[in-house]
XYZ file of N, CA and C in Angstrom:
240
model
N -5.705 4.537 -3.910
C -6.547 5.154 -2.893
C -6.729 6.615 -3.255
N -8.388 7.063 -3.772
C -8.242 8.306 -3.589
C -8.223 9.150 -2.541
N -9.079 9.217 -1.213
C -9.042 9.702 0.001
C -9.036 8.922 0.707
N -9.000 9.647 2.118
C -9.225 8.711 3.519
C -9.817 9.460 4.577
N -11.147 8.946 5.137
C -11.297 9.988 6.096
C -11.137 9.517 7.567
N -9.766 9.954 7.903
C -9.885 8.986 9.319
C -10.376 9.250 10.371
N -11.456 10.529 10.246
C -12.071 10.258 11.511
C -13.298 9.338 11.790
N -13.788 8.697 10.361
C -14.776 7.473 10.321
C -14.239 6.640 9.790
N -13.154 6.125 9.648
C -12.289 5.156 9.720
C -12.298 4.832 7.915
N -13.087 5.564 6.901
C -13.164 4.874 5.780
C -12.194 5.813 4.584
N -12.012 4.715 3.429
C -11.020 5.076 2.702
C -11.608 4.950 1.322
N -11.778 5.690 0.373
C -12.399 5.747 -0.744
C -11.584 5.677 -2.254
N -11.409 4.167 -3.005
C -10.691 3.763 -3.822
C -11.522 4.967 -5.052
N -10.416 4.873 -5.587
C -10.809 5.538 -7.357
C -10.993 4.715 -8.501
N -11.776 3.385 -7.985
C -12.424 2.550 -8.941
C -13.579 1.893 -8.447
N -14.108 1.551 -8.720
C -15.305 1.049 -8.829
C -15.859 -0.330 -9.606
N -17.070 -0.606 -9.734
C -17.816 -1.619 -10.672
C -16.774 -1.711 -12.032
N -16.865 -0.736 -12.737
C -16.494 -0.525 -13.820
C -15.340 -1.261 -14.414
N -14.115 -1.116 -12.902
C -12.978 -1.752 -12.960
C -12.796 -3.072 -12.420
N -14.008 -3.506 -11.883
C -14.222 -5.324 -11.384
C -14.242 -5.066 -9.809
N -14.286 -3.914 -9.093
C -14.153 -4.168 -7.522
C -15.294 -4.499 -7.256
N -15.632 -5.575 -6.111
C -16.537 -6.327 -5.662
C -16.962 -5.775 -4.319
N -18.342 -5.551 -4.206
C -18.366 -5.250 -2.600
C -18.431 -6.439 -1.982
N -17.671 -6.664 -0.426
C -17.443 -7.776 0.373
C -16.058 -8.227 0.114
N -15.586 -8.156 -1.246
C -14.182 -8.549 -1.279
C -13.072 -7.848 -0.313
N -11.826 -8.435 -0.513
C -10.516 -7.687 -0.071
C -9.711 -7.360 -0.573
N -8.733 -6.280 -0.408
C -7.648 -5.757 -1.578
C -6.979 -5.167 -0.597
N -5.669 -5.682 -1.242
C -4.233 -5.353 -0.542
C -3.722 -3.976 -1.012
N -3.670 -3.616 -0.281
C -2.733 -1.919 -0.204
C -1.184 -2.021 -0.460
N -0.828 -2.202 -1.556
C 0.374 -1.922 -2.142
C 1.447 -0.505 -2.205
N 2.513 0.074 -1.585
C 3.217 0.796 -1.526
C 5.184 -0.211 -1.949
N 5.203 0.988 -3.018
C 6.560 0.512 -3.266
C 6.643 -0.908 -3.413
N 6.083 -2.099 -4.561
C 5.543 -3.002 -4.199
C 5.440 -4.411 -3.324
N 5.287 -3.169 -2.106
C 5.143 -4.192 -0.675
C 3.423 -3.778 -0.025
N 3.418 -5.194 0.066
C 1.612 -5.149 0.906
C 1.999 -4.863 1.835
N 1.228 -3.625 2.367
C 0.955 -2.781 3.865
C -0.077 -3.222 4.492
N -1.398 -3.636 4.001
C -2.718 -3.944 4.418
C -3.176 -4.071 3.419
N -4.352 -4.436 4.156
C -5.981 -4.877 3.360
C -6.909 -4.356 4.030
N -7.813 -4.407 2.821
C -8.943 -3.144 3.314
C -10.199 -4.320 3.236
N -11.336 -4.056 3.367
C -12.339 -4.333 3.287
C -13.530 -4.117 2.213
N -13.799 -4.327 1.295
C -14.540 -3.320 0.268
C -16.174 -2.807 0.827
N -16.597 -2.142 1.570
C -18.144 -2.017 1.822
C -19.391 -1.427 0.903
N -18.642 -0.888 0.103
C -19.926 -0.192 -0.679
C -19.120 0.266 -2.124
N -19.960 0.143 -3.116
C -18.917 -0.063 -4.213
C -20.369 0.691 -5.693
N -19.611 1.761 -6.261
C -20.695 2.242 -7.385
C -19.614 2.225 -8.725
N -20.499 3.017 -9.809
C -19.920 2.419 -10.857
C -17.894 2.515 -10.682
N -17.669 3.825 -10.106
C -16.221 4.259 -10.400
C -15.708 4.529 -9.564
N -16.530 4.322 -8.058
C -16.020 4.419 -6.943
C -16.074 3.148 -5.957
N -15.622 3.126 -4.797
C -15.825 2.162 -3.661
C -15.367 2.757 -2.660
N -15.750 2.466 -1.242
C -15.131 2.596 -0.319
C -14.790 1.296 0.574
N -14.215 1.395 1.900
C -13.676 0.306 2.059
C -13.233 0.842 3.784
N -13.207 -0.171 4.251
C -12.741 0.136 5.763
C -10.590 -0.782 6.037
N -10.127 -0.112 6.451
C -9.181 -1.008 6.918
C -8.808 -1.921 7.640
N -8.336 -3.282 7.398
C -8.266 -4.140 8.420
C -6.960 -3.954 9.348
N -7.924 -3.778 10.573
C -6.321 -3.253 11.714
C -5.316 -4.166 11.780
N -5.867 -5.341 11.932
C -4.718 -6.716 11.811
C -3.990 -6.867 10.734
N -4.595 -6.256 9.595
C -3.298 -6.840 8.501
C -2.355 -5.403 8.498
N -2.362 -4.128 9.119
C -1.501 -3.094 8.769
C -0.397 -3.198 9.319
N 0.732 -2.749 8.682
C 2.001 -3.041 8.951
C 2.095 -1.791 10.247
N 2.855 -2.618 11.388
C 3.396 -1.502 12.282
C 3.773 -0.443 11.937
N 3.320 0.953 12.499
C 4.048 2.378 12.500
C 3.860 2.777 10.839
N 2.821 1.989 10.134
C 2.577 2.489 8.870
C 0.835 2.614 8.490
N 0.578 3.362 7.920
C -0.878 4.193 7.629
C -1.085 4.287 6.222
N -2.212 3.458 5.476
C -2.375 3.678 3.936
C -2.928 5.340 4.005
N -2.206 5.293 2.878
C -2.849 7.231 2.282
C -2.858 7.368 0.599
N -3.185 8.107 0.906
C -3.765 8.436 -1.123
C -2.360 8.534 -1.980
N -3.008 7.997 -3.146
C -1.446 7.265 -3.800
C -1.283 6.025 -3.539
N -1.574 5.211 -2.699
C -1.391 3.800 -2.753
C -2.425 2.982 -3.550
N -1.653 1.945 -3.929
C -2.450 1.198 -4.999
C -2.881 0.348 -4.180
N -4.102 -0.508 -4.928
C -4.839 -1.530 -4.035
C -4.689 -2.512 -5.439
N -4.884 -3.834 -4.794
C -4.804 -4.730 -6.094
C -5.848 -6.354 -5.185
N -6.296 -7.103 -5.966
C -6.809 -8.109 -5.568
C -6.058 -8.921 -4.470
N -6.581 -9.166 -3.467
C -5.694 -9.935 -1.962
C -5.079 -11.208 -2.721
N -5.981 -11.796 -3.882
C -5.234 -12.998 -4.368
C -3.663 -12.363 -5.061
N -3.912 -11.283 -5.961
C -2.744 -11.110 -6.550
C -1.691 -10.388 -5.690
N -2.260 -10.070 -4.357
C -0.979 -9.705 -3.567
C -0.035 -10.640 -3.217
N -0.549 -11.639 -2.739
C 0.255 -13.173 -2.520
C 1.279 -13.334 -3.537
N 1.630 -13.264 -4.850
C 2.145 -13.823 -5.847
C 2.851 -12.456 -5.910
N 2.803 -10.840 -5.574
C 3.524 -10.049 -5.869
C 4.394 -9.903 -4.538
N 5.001 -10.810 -3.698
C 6.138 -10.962 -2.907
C 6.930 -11.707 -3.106
């Protein structure tokens, strides 16, 4: 995650097309490697994307922030 702006709720990955992110897909927010959430992907250019958070998947009393990795929702499953 490179930023987050939470007063419009969106969070702006530091990859893009380039690196395979899909707009419409989902990607799990990885810290310490435990999934915290999943985001939403909405808009996606060559090296960037942004993405909204899904409130239901965030872990209680915890908040993605810059520095967290995001990885494919499929490959989060298999990294627990």
């Amino acid at each position: 995650i490179r930023s987050i702006d939470r007063r419009l709720g969106i969070v702006t990955l530091a990859a893009g097309i380039r690196s395979g992110v899909i707009g419409g897909s989902r990607v799990a927010v990885i810290r310490a490697g435990e999934k915290i959430a999943e985001l939403n992907v909405k808009a996606v250019s060559a090296n960037l994307a942004t993405a909204d958070v899904i409130q239901s998947s965030l872990q209680e009393g915890v908040n993605v922030a810059p520095g967290d990795a995001v990885i494919p929702v499929e490959s989060a499953s298999s990294a627990n």
